[in-house]
Coordinates of C-alpha atoms in Angstrom, one line a residue:
M1029 CA -19.2 4.0 -28.5
S1030 CA -17.4 2.6 -25.4
E1031 CA -19.4 1.2 -22.4
T1032 CA -18.1 4.2 -20.3
K1033 CA -19.6 6.7 -22.7
K1034 CA -22.8 4.8 -22.9
T1035 CA -23.2 5.1 -19.1
E1036 CA -22.5 8.9 -18.8
S1037 CA -25.2 10.7 -16.7
R1038 CA -28.5 10.2 -18.5
Q1039 CA -32.2 9.7 -17.7
M1040 CA -33.7 6.3 -17.1
T1041 CA -36.1 4.5 -14.8
G1042 CA -35.0 3.2 -11.4
A1043 CA -35.4 -0.4 -12.6
A1044 CA -33.1 0.4 -15.6
M1045 CA -30.6 1.9 -13.2
V1046 CA -30.4 -1.3 -11.3
V1047 CA -29.6 -3.3 -14.4
Q1048 CA -27.2 -0.6 -15.7
A1049 CA -25.3 -0.6 -12.3
L1050 CA -24.9 -4.3 -12.5
K1051 CA -23.4 -4.0 -15.9
D1052 CA -21.1 -1.1 -14.8
H1053 CA -19.8 -3.3 -12.0
G1054 CA -19.0 -6.2 -14.2
I1055 CA -21.8 -8.4 -12.9
Q1056 CA -22.6 -11.3 -15.3
H1057 CA -24.9 -13.4 -13.2
I1058 CA -27.5 -12.7 -10.5
F1059 CA -29.6 -15.2 -8.5
G1060 CA -33.1 -14.4 -7.6
Y1061 CA -36.9 -15.1 -7.4
P1062 CA -39.5 -12.7 -8.9
G1063 CA -42.4 -11.1 -7.1
G1064 CA -44.7 -8.2 -7.4
A1065 CA -42.4 -5.6 -5.8
V1066 CA -39.5 -6.3 -8.2
L1067 CA -41.4 -6.8 -11.5
P1068 CA -40.1 -3.6 -13.0
I1069 CA -36.5 -4.8 -12.5
Y1070 CA -37.4 -8.2 -13.9
D1071 CA -38.9 -6.5 -16.9
E1072 CA -35.6 -4.7 -17.5
I1073 CA -33.7 -8.0 -17.1
F1074 CA -35.9 -9.5 -19.8
Q1075 CA -34.9 -6.8 -22.3
Q1076 CA -31.2 -7.3 -22.2
D1077 CA -28.7 -10.2 -22.4
T1078 CA -25.6 -9.0 -20.6
V1079 CA -26.6 -10.1 -17.1
Q1080 CA -27.9 -13.6 -16.8
H1081 CA -30.5 -14.3 -14.2
I1082 CA -30.5 -17.7 -12.4
L1083 CA -33.9 -18.6 -11.1
V1084 CA -33.7 -20.3 -7.8
R1085 CA -36.6 -22.1 -6.0
H1086 CA -36.3 -20.3 -2.6
E1087 CA -34.9 -16.9 -1.8
Q1088 CA -32.5 -18.4 0.8
G1089 CA -31.1 -20.4 -2.1
A1090 CA -30.4 -17.2 -4.0
G1091 CA -28.4 -15.9 -1.1
H1092 CA -26.3 -19.0 -0.7
A1093 CA -25.8 -19.3 -4.5
A1094 CA -24.5 -15.8 -4.5
E1095 CA -22.2 -16.6 -1.6
G1096 CA -20.8 -19.6 -3.4
Y1097 CA -20.3 -17.5 -6.5
A1098 CA -18.5 -14.9 -4.5
R1099 CA -16.3 -17.2 -2.5
S1100 CA -15.1 -19.2 -5.5
T1101 CA -14.4 -16.1 -7.6
G1102 CA -13.4 -13.3 -5.2
K1103 CA -16.0 -11.2 -6.9
P1104 CA -19.3 -10.0 -5.3
G1105 CA -22.4 -12.1 -5.5
V1106 CA -25.7 -10.5 -6.3
A1107 CA -29.2 -11.7 -5.2
L1108 CA -32.6 -10.1 -6.3
V1109 CA -35.7 -10.8 -4.3
T1110 CA -39.1 -9.3 -3.7
S1111 CA -40.5 -7.5 -0.6
G1112 CA -41.9 -9.1 2.5
P1113 CA -41.3 -12.9 2.6
G1114 CA -38.8 -12.6 -0.3
A1115 CA -36.7 -10.3 1.9
T1116 CA -37.2 -12.2 5.1
N1117 CA -36.2 -15.5 3.4
M1118 CA -32.9 -13.9 2.7
V1119 CA -32.1 -13.2 6.3
T1120 CA -30.3 -16.5 6.9
A1121 CA -28.1 -16.1 3.9
L1122 CA -27.3 -12.5 4.8
T1123 CA -26.3 -13.5 8.3
D1124 CA -24.2 -16.4 7.0
A1125 CA -22.4 -13.9 4.6
L1126 CA -21.8 -11.4 7.4
M1127 CA -20.3 -14.0 9.8
D1128 CA -18.1 -15.5 7.0
S1129 CA -17.1 -12.1 5.4
I1130 CA -18.7 -12.9 2.0
P1131 CA -19.3 -9.9 -0.4
L1132 CA -23.0 -10.1 -1.2
I1133 CA -25.3 -7.4 -2.7
C1134 CA -28.9 -8.1 -2.1
I1135 CA -31.5 -6.0 -3.9
T1136 CA -35.0 -6.2 -2.5
G1137 CA -38.2 -4.8 -3.6
Q1138 CA -40.4 -2.8 -1.3
V1139 CA -44.0 -1.6 -1.4
P1140 CA -44.6 1.9 -2.9
T1141 CA -43.3 4.7 -0.7
H1142 CA -46.8 6.0 0.1
L1143 CA -47.7 2.6 1.5
I1144 CA -44.6 2.1 3.8
G1145 CA -45.8 1.8 7.3
N1146 CA -49.4 0.9 6.4
D1147 CA -49.0 -2.9 6.7
A1148 CA -49.5 -3.1 3.0
F1149 CA -49.5 -6.5 1.2
Q1150 CA -46.1 -8.1 1.4
E1151 CA -44.6 -5.2 3.3
C1152 CA -42.0 -5.6 6.0
D1153 CA -39.4 -3.4 7.6
T1154 CA -36.5 -4.8 5.5
V1155 CA -34.0 -2.2 6.6
G1156 CA -34.9 -2.8 10.3
I1157 CA -34.9 -6.6 9.9
T1158 CA -31.6 -6.8 8.1
R1159 CA -29.7 -4.1 10.0
P1160 CA -28.1 -6.6 12.4
C1161 CA -27.1 -9.0 9.6
T1162 CA -25.5 -6.6 7.0
K1163 CA -22.5 -4.3 6.8
H1164 CA -24.9 -1.6 5.8
N1165 CA -28.4 -1.2 4.2
W1166 CA -30.3 1.5 2.4
L1167 CA -34.0 2.3 1.8
V1168 CA -34.2 4.3 -1.4
R1169 CA -36.9 6.9 -1.4
D1170 CA -35.8 9.1 -4.3
V1171 CA -34.9 7.7 -7.7
N1172 CA -32.2 10.4 -8.0
D1173 CA -30.4 8.8 -5.0
L1174 CA -30.5 5.3 -6.5
A1175 CA -27.3 5.3 -8.7
K1176 CA -25.1 6.7 -5.9
I1177 CA -26.5 4.1 -3.4
L1178 CA -26.0 1.2 -5.8
H1179 CA -22.4 2.1 -6.4
E1180 CA -21.8 2.7 -2.7
A1181 CA -23.3 -0.7 -2.0
F1182 CA -20.8 -2.5 -4.2
Y1183 CA -18.0 -0.5 -2.6
V1184 CA -19.1 -1.3 1.0
A1185 CA -19.6 -5.0 0.3
T1186 CA -16.2 -5.6 -1.3
T1187 CA -13.8 -3.4 0.6
G1188 CA -12.3 -3.7 4.1
R1189 CA -13.7 -6.9 5.6
P1190 CA -16.2 -8.0 2.9
G1191 CA -19.8 -8.6 3.8
P1192 CA -23.4 -8.4 2.7
V1193 CA -25.4 -5.2 2.0
V1194 CA -29.1 -4.6 1.2
V1195 CA -30.6 -2.0 -1.1
D1196 CA -34.4 -1.8 -0.6
I1197 CA -36.1 -0.2 -3.5
P1198 CA -39.8 0.7 -3.4
K1199 CA -41.8 -0.1 -6.5
D1200 CA -42.7 3.5 -7.3
V1201 CA -38.9 4.3 -7.2
Q1202 CA -38.4 1.5 -9.8
F1203 CA -41.0 3.1 -12.1
A1204 CA -39.8 6.7 -11.6
T1205 CA -37.4 8.4 -14.0
G1206 CA -34.2 10.0 -12.7
T1207 CA -30.6 10.7 -13.5
Y1208 CA -28.2 7.8 -13.6
H1209 CA -24.4 8.2 -13.5
P1210 CA -21.6 5.6 -13.6
P1211 CA -19.5 4.7 -10.6
R1212 CA -17.4 7.6 -9.2
K1213 CA -15.2 8.2 -6.2
N1214 CA -17.6 10.6 -4.5
D1215 CA -20.3 8.0 -4.4
V1216 CA -18.6 6.6 -1.3
H1217 CA -19.4 8.1 2.1
V1218 CA -16.3 9.7 3.5
S1219 CA -16.8 8.0 7.0
Y1220 CA -16.1 4.6 5.5
A1221 CA -12.4 4.3 4.7
P1222 CA -10.9 0.9 5.7
R1223 CA -7.3 1.0 6.7
V1224 CA -5.1 -0.9 4.2
K1225 CA -1.6 -0.2 5.3
G1226 CA -0.6 -1.6 8.7
D1227 CA 1.2 0.6 11.3
A1228 CA 5.0 0.4 10.6
A1229 CA 5.9 0.4 14.3
Q1230 CA 3.6 -2.4 15.1
I1231 CA 4.9 -4.4 12.1
R1232 CA 8.5 -3.9 13.4
K1233 CA 7.4 -5.2 16.9
A1234 CA 5.8 -8.3 15.3
A1235 CA 9.0 -8.9 13.2
A1236 CA 11.1 -8.7 16.4
L1237 CA 8.9 -11.2 18.2
L1238 CA 8.9 -13.6 15.3
A1239 CA 12.7 -13.4 14.9
S1240 CA 13.2 -14.4 18.5
A1241 CA 10.6 -17.2 18.7
K1242 CA 11.6 -20.7 19.6
R1243 CA 8.2 -22.2 19.3
P1244 CA 6.3 -20.1 16.7
V1245 CA 3.1 -21.0 14.9
I1246 CA 1.1 -19.2 12.1
Y1247 CA -2.6 -19.3 12.5
S1248 CA -4.3 -18.3 9.2
G1249 CA -8.0 -17.6 8.5
G1250 CA -10.5 -16.8 5.8
G1251 CA -9.2 -13.2 5.7
V1252 CA -6.2 -14.4 3.8
I1253 CA -8.4 -15.8 1.1
N1254 CA -10.6 -12.7 1.1
S1255 CA -7.6 -10.5 0.6
G1256 CA -6.8 -12.2 -2.7
A1257 CA -4.2 -14.1 -4.6
E1258 CA -1.3 -11.8 -3.5
A1259 CA -2.1 -12.5 0.2
T1260 CA -2.0 -16.2 -0.4
R1261 CA 1.3 -16.0 -2.2
L1262 CA 2.8 -13.9 0.6
L1263 CA 1.6 -16.2 3.3
R1264 CA 3.3 -19.1 1.5
E1265 CA 6.4 -17.1 1.1
L1266 CA 6.4 -16.2 4.8
V1267 CA 6.2 -19.9 5.7
G1268 CA 9.0 -20.7 3.2
T1269 CA 11.2 -17.8 4.5
T1270 CA 10.7 -18.6 8.2
N1271 CA 10.1 -22.4 8.2
F1272 CA 7.4 -21.8 10.8
P1273 CA 4.6 -24.4 11.2
I1274 CA 1.2 -23.2 10.0
T1275 CA -2.4 -24.2 10.8
S1276 CA -5.7 -22.8 9.7
T1277 CA -9.3 -22.2 10.6
L1278 CA -12.1 -24.0 8.8
M1279 CA -12.6 -20.9 6.6
G1280 CA -8.9 -20.6 5.8
L1281 CA -8.3 -24.0 4.2
G1282 CA -6.4 -23.8 0.9
A1283 CA -4.5 -20.6 1.6
Y1284 CA -1.5 -22.9 2.4
P1285 CA -1.4 -26.2 0.6
A1286 CA -2.4 -29.3 2.5
S1287 CA 0.6 -31.1 0.9
G1288 CA 3.0 -28.5 2.3
K1289 CA 5.7 -29.8 4.7
N1290 CA 4.9 -27.1 7.3
W1291 CA 1.1 -27.8 7.3
L1292 CA -0.2 -29.0 10.6
G1293 CA -3.8 -29.4 9.5
M1294 CA -6.9 -27.5 10.7
L1295 CA -7.1 -26.4 14.3
G1296 CA -9.9 -26.1 16.7
M1297 CA -12.7 -28.3 18.0
H1298 CA -12.2 -31.0 15.4
G1299 CA -8.7 -30.0 14.4
T1300 CA -5.6 -32.3 14.4
Y1301 CA -3.7 -33.1 17.5
E1302 CA -0.5 -31.5 16.2
A1303 CA -2.2 -28.2 15.3
N1304 CA -4.0 -27.9 18.6
M1305 CA -1.0 -28.9 20.7
A1306 CA 1.3 -26.5 18.8
M1307 CA -1.2 -23.7 19.4
H1308 CA -1.3 -24.5 23.1
D1309 CA 2.5 -24.8 23.6
C1310 CA 3.7 -22.1 21.2
D1311 CA 5.7 -19.0 22.5
V1312 CA 4.7 -16.7 19.6
M1313 CA 1.5 -16.9 17.6
L1314 CA 1.0 -15.0 14.4
C1315 CA -2.8 -14.8 13.6
V1316 CA -3.4 -13.7 10.1
G1317 CA -7.0 -12.9 9.0
A1318 CA -8.8 -14.9 11.6
R1319 CA -11.1 -13.8 14.5
F1320 CA -10.4 -16.2 17.4
D1321 CA -13.9 -17.7 17.3
D1322 CA -15.0 -20.1 20.0
R1323 CA -14.6 -23.2 17.9
V1324 CA -10.9 -22.4 17.6
T1325 CA -10.1 -21.1 21.0
G1326 CA -11.9 -23.6 23.2
R1327 CA -11.8 -22.2 26.7
P1328 CA -10.6 -18.6 26.3
D1329 CA -8.6 -18.4 29.5
A1330 CA -6.7 -21.5 28.6
F1331 CA -6.1 -20.7 25.0
S1332 CA -2.4 -20.7 24.1
P1333 CA -1.6 -19.5 27.6
N1334 CA 2.1 -18.8 27.4
S1335 CA 2.4 -17.2 23.9
K1336 CA 2.9 -13.7 22.7
K1337 CA 0.1 -13.0 20.2
I1338 CA 0.3 -11.0 17.0
H1339 CA -3.0 -10.3 15.2
I1340 CA -3.3 -9.0 11.6
D1341 CA -6.9 -8.1 10.6
I1342 CA -8.5 -5.4 8.5
D1343 CA -11.5 -5.3 10.8
P1344 CA -10.8 -3.2 13.9
S1345 CA -13.7 -4.7 15.8
S1346 CA -12.1 -8.1 15.7
I1347 CA -9.0 -6.9 17.6
N1348 CA -9.1 -7.9 21.3
K1349 CA -12.8 -8.9 20.9
N1350 CA -12.3 -12.5 22.0
I1351 CA -8.6 -12.9 22.9
R1352 CA -6.3 -10.2 24.1
V1353 CA -3.3 -9.9 21.9
D1354 CA 0.2 -8.3 22.4
V1355 CA 0.7 -6.8 18.9
P1356 CA -2.5 -5.8 17.0
I1357 CA -2.0 -4.7 13.4
I1358 CA -5.0 -3.3 11.6
G1359 CA -4.6 -3.5 7.8
D1360 CA -5.1 -5.6 4.7
V1361 CA -3.3 -9.0 5.0
A1362 CA -1.4 -8.6 1.7
H1363 CA 0.0 -5.2 2.6
V1364 CA 0.9 -6.2 6.1
L1365 CA 2.6 -9.5 5.1
A1366 CA 4.6 -7.7 2.4
D1367 CA 6.0 -5.2 4.9
L1368 CA 6.6 -7.9 7.5
L1369 CA 8.4 -10.1 5.0
D1370 CA 10.7 -7.2 3.9
I1371 CA 11.9 -6.8 7.6
L1372 CA 12.3 -10.6 8.1
K1373 CA 14.2 -11.0 4.9
A1374 CA 16.6 -8.2 5.8
D1375 CA 17.5 -10.0 9.1
A1376 CA 19.6 -13.0 8.1
K1377 CA 19.4 -14.5 11.7
R1378 CA 16.9 -17.3 12.1
P1379 CA 15.9 -19.0 15.3
D1380 CA 16.8 -22.6 15.8
L1381 CA 13.5 -24.4 15.3
K1382 CA 14.8 -28.0 15.2
P1383 CA 13.7 -28.8 18.8
W1384 CA 10.2 -27.4 18.0
W1385 CA 9.9 -29.4 14.8
A1386 CA 11.0 -32.5 16.8
Q1387 CA 8.2 -32.0 19.2
I1388 CA 5.7 -31.4 16.4
A1389 CA 6.9 -34.7 14.8
K1390 CA 6.0 -36.5 18.1
W1391 CA 2.5 -35.0 18.0
R1392 CA 2.1 -35.9 14.4
A1393 CA 3.1 -39.5 15.2
R1394 CA -0.2 -39.8 17.2
N1395 CA -1.9 -39.9 13.8
S1396 CA -5.0 -38.2 15.2
L1397 CA -7.1 -38.7 12.1
A1398 CA -6.5 -42.5 12.0
F1399 CA -9.5 -44.8 11.5
K1400 CA -9.9 -48.5 10.9
K1401 CA -11.2 -49.4 7.5
N1402 CA -14.2 -51.7 7.4
D1403 CA -14.8 -54.1 4.5
D1404 CA -18.5 -54.3 5.2
V1405 CA -19.6 -50.8 6.0
I1406 CA -18.5 -47.5 4.4
L1407 CA -16.9 -45.3 7.0
P1408 CA -17.5 -41.6 6.4
Q1409 CA -13.8 -40.9 6.7
Y1410 CA -13.0 -43.5 4.0
A1411 CA -15.7 -42.1 1.7
I1412 CA -14.1 -38.6 1.8
Q1413 CA -10.7 -40.1 1.3
R1414 CA -11.8 -41.9 -1.8
L1415 CA -13.6 -38.8 -3.1
Y1416 CA -10.5 -36.8 -2.6
E1417 CA -8.2 -39.3 -4.4
Q1418 CA -10.5 -39.4 -7.4
T1419 CA -11.0 -35.7 -7.7
R1420 CA -7.8 -34.2 -6.5
H1421 CA -6.2 -34.0 -10.0
L1422 CA -9.3 -32.5 -11.5
D1423 CA -10.4 -28.9 -11.5
T1424 CA -12.5 -29.4 -8.4
Y1425 CA -14.5 -27.1 -6.1
I1426 CA -16.0 -28.5 -2.9
T1427 CA -19.0 -27.1 -0.9
T1428 CA -20.5 -28.7 2.2
E1429 CA -23.6 -28.6 4.3
V1430 CA -23.2 -28.4 8.1
G1431 CA -22.5 -31.3 10.5
Q1432 CA -20.3 -34.3 10.9
H1433 CA -19.8 -34.6 7.1
Q1434 CA -18.5 -31.0 7.0
M1435 CA -15.8 -31.7 9.6
W1436 CA -14.8 -35.0 7.9
A1437 CA -14.5 -33.1 4.6
A1438 CA -12.3 -30.5 6.3
Q1439 CA -10.2 -33.2 7.9
F1440 CA -9.8 -35.6 4.9
Y1441 CA -10.1 -33.5 1.8
G1442 CA -6.7 -31.8 1.1
F1443 CA -7.0 -28.3 -0.4
E1444 CA -4.0 -27.0 -2.4
Q1445 CA -5.4 -23.7 -3.5
P1446 CA -7.7 -21.0 -2.1
N1447 CA -11.3 -20.4 -3.2
R1448 CA -11.8 -24.1 -3.7
W1449 CA -13.6 -24.7 -0.3
M1450 CA -17.0 -23.2 0.3
T1451 CA -18.6 -23.9 3.7
S1452 CA -20.7 -22.2 6.3
G1453 CA -18.3 -21.5 9.2
G1454 CA -19.7 -18.9 11.5
L1455 CA -23.4 -19.4 11.3
G1456 CA -23.3 -23.2 10.6
T1457 CA -26.2 -23.1 8.1
M1458 CA -27.7 -26.4 7.2
G1459 CA -28.8 -26.2 3.6
Y1460 CA -25.9 -23.9 2.6
G1461 CA -23.9 -26.4 0.5
F1462 CA -26.2 -27.2 -2.5
P1463 CA -27.2 -23.7 -3.5
A1464 CA -23.6 -22.6 -2.9
A1465 CA -22.5 -25.3 -5.3
I1466 CA -25.0 -24.0 -7.9
G1467 CA -23.4 -20.6 -7.5
V1468 CA -19.9 -22.1 -7.9
Q1469 CA -21.0 -24.1 -11.0
V1470 CA -22.5 -21.0 -12.6
A1471 CA -19.1 -19.2 -12.1
H1472 CA -17.1 -22.2 -13.2
P1473 CA -19.2 -24.1 -15.8
D1474 CA -16.5 -26.5 -16.9
S1475 CA -15.3 -27.4 -13.4
L1476 CA -16.3 -30.3 -11.2
V1477 CA -18.4 -29.0 -8.3
V1478 CA -19.3 -31.4 -5.4
D1479 CA -21.5 -30.6 -2.5
I1480 CA -20.5 -33.0 0.4
A1481 CA -23.8 -33.3 2.3
G1482 CA -25.6 -35.1 5.1
D1483 CA -28.9 -36.8 4.8
A1484 CA -30.5 -34.1 7.1
S1485 CA -28.9 -31.0 5.7
I1486 CA -29.5 -31.8 2.1
Q1487 CA -33.3 -31.7 2.6
M1488 CA -33.2 -28.1 3.7
M1489 CA -32.5 -26.8 0.1
L1490 CA -33.0 -29.9 -2.1
Q1491 CA -35.6 -28.1 -4.2
E1492 CA -32.7 -26.2 -5.9
M1493 CA -32.2 -29.4 -7.9
S1494 CA -34.8 -27.8 -10.2
T1495 CA -32.5 -24.9 -10.7
A1496 CA -29.5 -27.2 -11.5
V1497 CA -31.6 -29.1 -14.0
Q1498 CA -33.1 -26.0 -15.7
F1499 CA -29.8 -24.3 -16.2
N1500 CA -27.9 -27.5 -17.1
L1501 CA -25.5 -27.2 -14.1
P1502 CA -23.8 -30.6 -13.6
V1503 CA -23.5 -30.1 -9.8
K1504 CA -22.8 -33.3 -7.8
I1505 CA -24.3 -34.0 -4.4
F1506 CA -22.4 -36.6 -2.3
I1507 CA -24.5 -37.5 0.7
L1508 CA -22.9 -39.2 3.7
N1509 CA -26.2 -40.9 4.8
N1510 CA -26.0 -42.1 8.4
Q1511 CA -29.7 -41.8 9.0
Y1512 CA -29.2 -39.2 11.8
M1513 CA -28.6 -35.6 12.3
G1514 CA -25.1 -36.8 13.0
M1515 CA -23.5 -34.0 14.9
V1516 CA -26.7 -33.5 17.0
R1517 CA -26.7 -37.2 17.8
Q1518 CA -23.0 -37.1 18.7
W1519 CA -23.5 -34.3 21.2
Q1520 CA -26.6 -36.0 22.6
Q1521 CA -24.5 -39.2 23.1
L1522 CA -21.6 -37.3 24.8
L1523 CA -23.5 -34.7 26.8
H1524 CA -27.0 -35.9 27.3
G1525 CA -26.7 -39.5 28.4
N1526 CA -27.3 -40.9 24.9
R1527 CA -30.9 -39.7 24.9
L1528 CA -31.3 -39.3 21.2
S1529 CA -34.1 -36.8 21.2
N1530 CA -35.5 -36.2 17.6
S1531 CA -32.1 -36.7 15.9
Y1532 CA -32.9 -40.0 14.2
S1533 CA -34.2 -39.5 10.6
E1534 CA -37.1 -41.9 10.6
A1535 CA -38.7 -40.9 7.3
L1536 CA -35.9 -40.3 4.9
P1537 CA -36.9 -40.1 1.2
D1538 CA -35.6 -42.4 -1.5
F1539 CA -32.9 -39.9 -2.6
V1540 CA -32.4 -41.7 -5.9
K1541 CA -36.0 -41.4 -6.9
L1542 CA -36.1 -37.9 -5.6
A1543 CA -33.2 -36.8 -7.8
E1544 CA -34.8 -38.6 -10.8
A1545 CA -38.1 -36.9 -10.1
Y1546 CA -36.4 -33.5 -10.6
G1547 CA -34.7 -34.7 -13.8
G1548 CA -31.3 -35.4 -12.3
V1549 CA -29.4 -38.6 -11.9
G1550 CA -29.7 -40.6 -8.6
M1551 CA -27.2 -43.3 -7.4
Q1552 CA -26.9 -45.3 -4.2
V1553 CA -23.8 -47.0 -2.8
T1554 CA -23.8 -49.2 0.3
K1555 CA -20.6 -51.2 0.1
P1556 CA -17.0 -50.1 0.3
G1557 CA -16.0 -52.1 -2.7
D1558 CA -18.6 -50.2 -4.9
L1559 CA -17.5 -46.7 -3.8
D1560 CA -14.8 -46.0 -6.4
G1561 CA -17.1 -47.0 -9.2
A1562 CA -19.9 -44.8 -8.0
I1563 CA -17.6 -41.8 -7.7
E1564 CA -16.2 -42.4 -11.2
E1565 CA -19.7 -42.6 -12.6
M1566 CA -20.8 -39.5 -10.7
I1567 CA -17.9 -37.6 -12.3
K1568 CA -18.5 -38.9 -15.8
V1569 CA -22.2 -37.9 -15.9
K1570 CA -22.6 -34.4 -17.2
K1571 CA -25.9 -33.7 -15.4
P1572 CA -26.8 -33.0 -11.8
V1573 CA -26.1 -36.1 -9.8
L1574 CA -27.0 -37.2 -6.3
V1575 CA -25.0 -40.0 -4.7
D1576 CA -26.7 -41.5 -1.7
C1577 CA -23.7 -43.0 0.1
H1578 CA -24.8 -45.1 3.1
V1579 CA -22.2 -44.9 5.9
A1580 CA -21.7 -46.2 9.4
T1581 CA -24.7 -44.9 11.4
L1582 CA -23.0 -44.2 14.8
E1583 CA -19.6 -43.1 13.8
N1584 CA -18.4 -40.0 15.7
C1585 CA -16.2 -37.2 14.5
F1586 CA -12.8 -37.1 16.3
P1587 CA -10.4 -35.6 17.3
M1588 CA -12.6 -33.3 19.5
I1589 CA -12.0 -30.7 22.1
P1590 CA -14.8 -31.2 24.7
S1591 CA -16.6 -27.9 25.5
G1592 CA -15.0 -26.0 28.3
K1593 CA -11.6 -27.7 27.7
A1594 CA -8.3 -26.5 26.5
H1595 CA -6.4 -27.5 23.4
N1596 CA -4.2 -30.0 25.3
E1597 CA -7.3 -31.8 26.6
M1598 CA -8.6 -33.0 23.2
L1599 CA -10.0 -36.5 22.7
L1600 CA -8.4 -38.7 20.0
P1601 CA -10.3 -41.5 18.3
A1602 CA -8.5 -44.2 20.3
E1603 CA -9.4 -42.6 23.5
A1604 CA -13.0 -41.9 22.6
N1605 CA -14.7 -44.8 24.5
D1606 CA -17.7 -44.4 26.8
E1607 CA -15.6 -43.9 30.0
A1608 CA -13.2 -41.4 28.5
T1609 CA -15.9 -39.3 26.9
A1610 CA -18.1 -39.4 30.0
A1611 CA -15.1 -38.2 32.1
A1612 CA -14.1 -35.5 29.5
F1613 CA -17.6 -34.1 29.2
A1614 CA -18.5 -34.3 32.9
G1615 CA -19.8 -30.9 33.9
G1616 CA -19.3 -29.5 30.4
K1617 CA -21.7 -27.3 28.6
A1618 CA -22.6 -27.8 25.0
L1619 CA -21.4 -25.2 22.4
V1620 CA -23.8 -26.5 19.8

């Protein structure tokens, strides 16, 4: 009997419905932590072997692991947690997924329906708490509504602009028996119908602007990756067809290859000089699947002041939210790019871009990511460079925590393909990288997965080393240990008179011993000459490995656009002396 026939409408408990819905949606792995309010679901999980449960050590870790799983596969990630603190511990991961458009289905337990509102043990208003940080959420009060809600949850999470959803299921609903049915079209609420095809007239306007541009630039974001492989292919074809320069947000890295001749590097606060200058001086900007966030735009009234702006986005709320644009196009990136390319290919005329590329070459010559190698101390930039050189030809996935190490990873690790770069962009969640790497490793068991971390961030979720060891997941943690909360210290130096308030890590653990205590492998490297050997050994060991890489303690991350400044006012490493930074930041307000 086929799986479809097995799942025709039939009677089962609410807990069994949850597991059956996971099977029907092709879910092979879920991440979770048991508790009283979800024990019926865990009992159903125990009695089957289709869906593997990965036991995390903190519910936030379940959310981030599901995010990493989703981001690296393009499939939805699923987390299962109990009521009360289990649900509240998921709030950070849900908010992270919402801001970075990650499809995440979170199933939470709830106290029995007759106890809701009575301040029962481990009760909280999960729907109320998570409403601001999800695309949608549901409290299921009738077991006969559960199948429809579960199927709708998967649809909402994965269509349009992807994001997190919560299904809150009281314990008595899990025990109750009702009718289950497989996914069907009428499970989806008619009011939710994301627009996929872009408006033809708007696309023609965009094509006309692009065809007449003398100084164009393509600004791509995470929406290209979320749209799927076809969107990535079409973006690359668009660049090849037009010969336009292309830059990207932090979340969009890998959609266009870092080795591509039209690549300008990342733009924004810590972007390259050529990317930011091209953005400032362009006459036509094509924004594809990005949302004009503050780390990209800098001062909004000075952002690309003389350009005509085209914005392609599937989320109508992102249009004209931060930056007013001239040609808004609401639709799926792949569909809109396909239609746009058809028009551009039919027009044989191409603008003369030689003067524009000559100007870009001058900006590139500034070599804004340059640094001086030190034979005595490992510079963080050098550490990322060496990691990249030794892993670039392997089947590698990179996650990061949040801070200076994250920006250095974005600057110095070149991504050739999408879905290889997992980082917390919008929320900036310290502790994201390690559980996300666990999720990636579960999805890609034979691949190399490296979490580039900081000594402060890694301590937020390091207990997940138990998960990695228990499930034989050979995740690598590569710590750039500068003994500070590096980005906090950098801002304190630049904006607060070098008053380093509580940013120095005065009681760091022995990371090597800590990794070994969990059953993993710990390594430490302090000299540049030993770095290659440590990375080689890290790759070779088929167990969870933590490399404690000691780097220069006071190195700052440049280039940098000071807060309140425009793209053409960025500081380069050579200019980043005390006088220059003091002048640049005078009167500025921190964005951190």
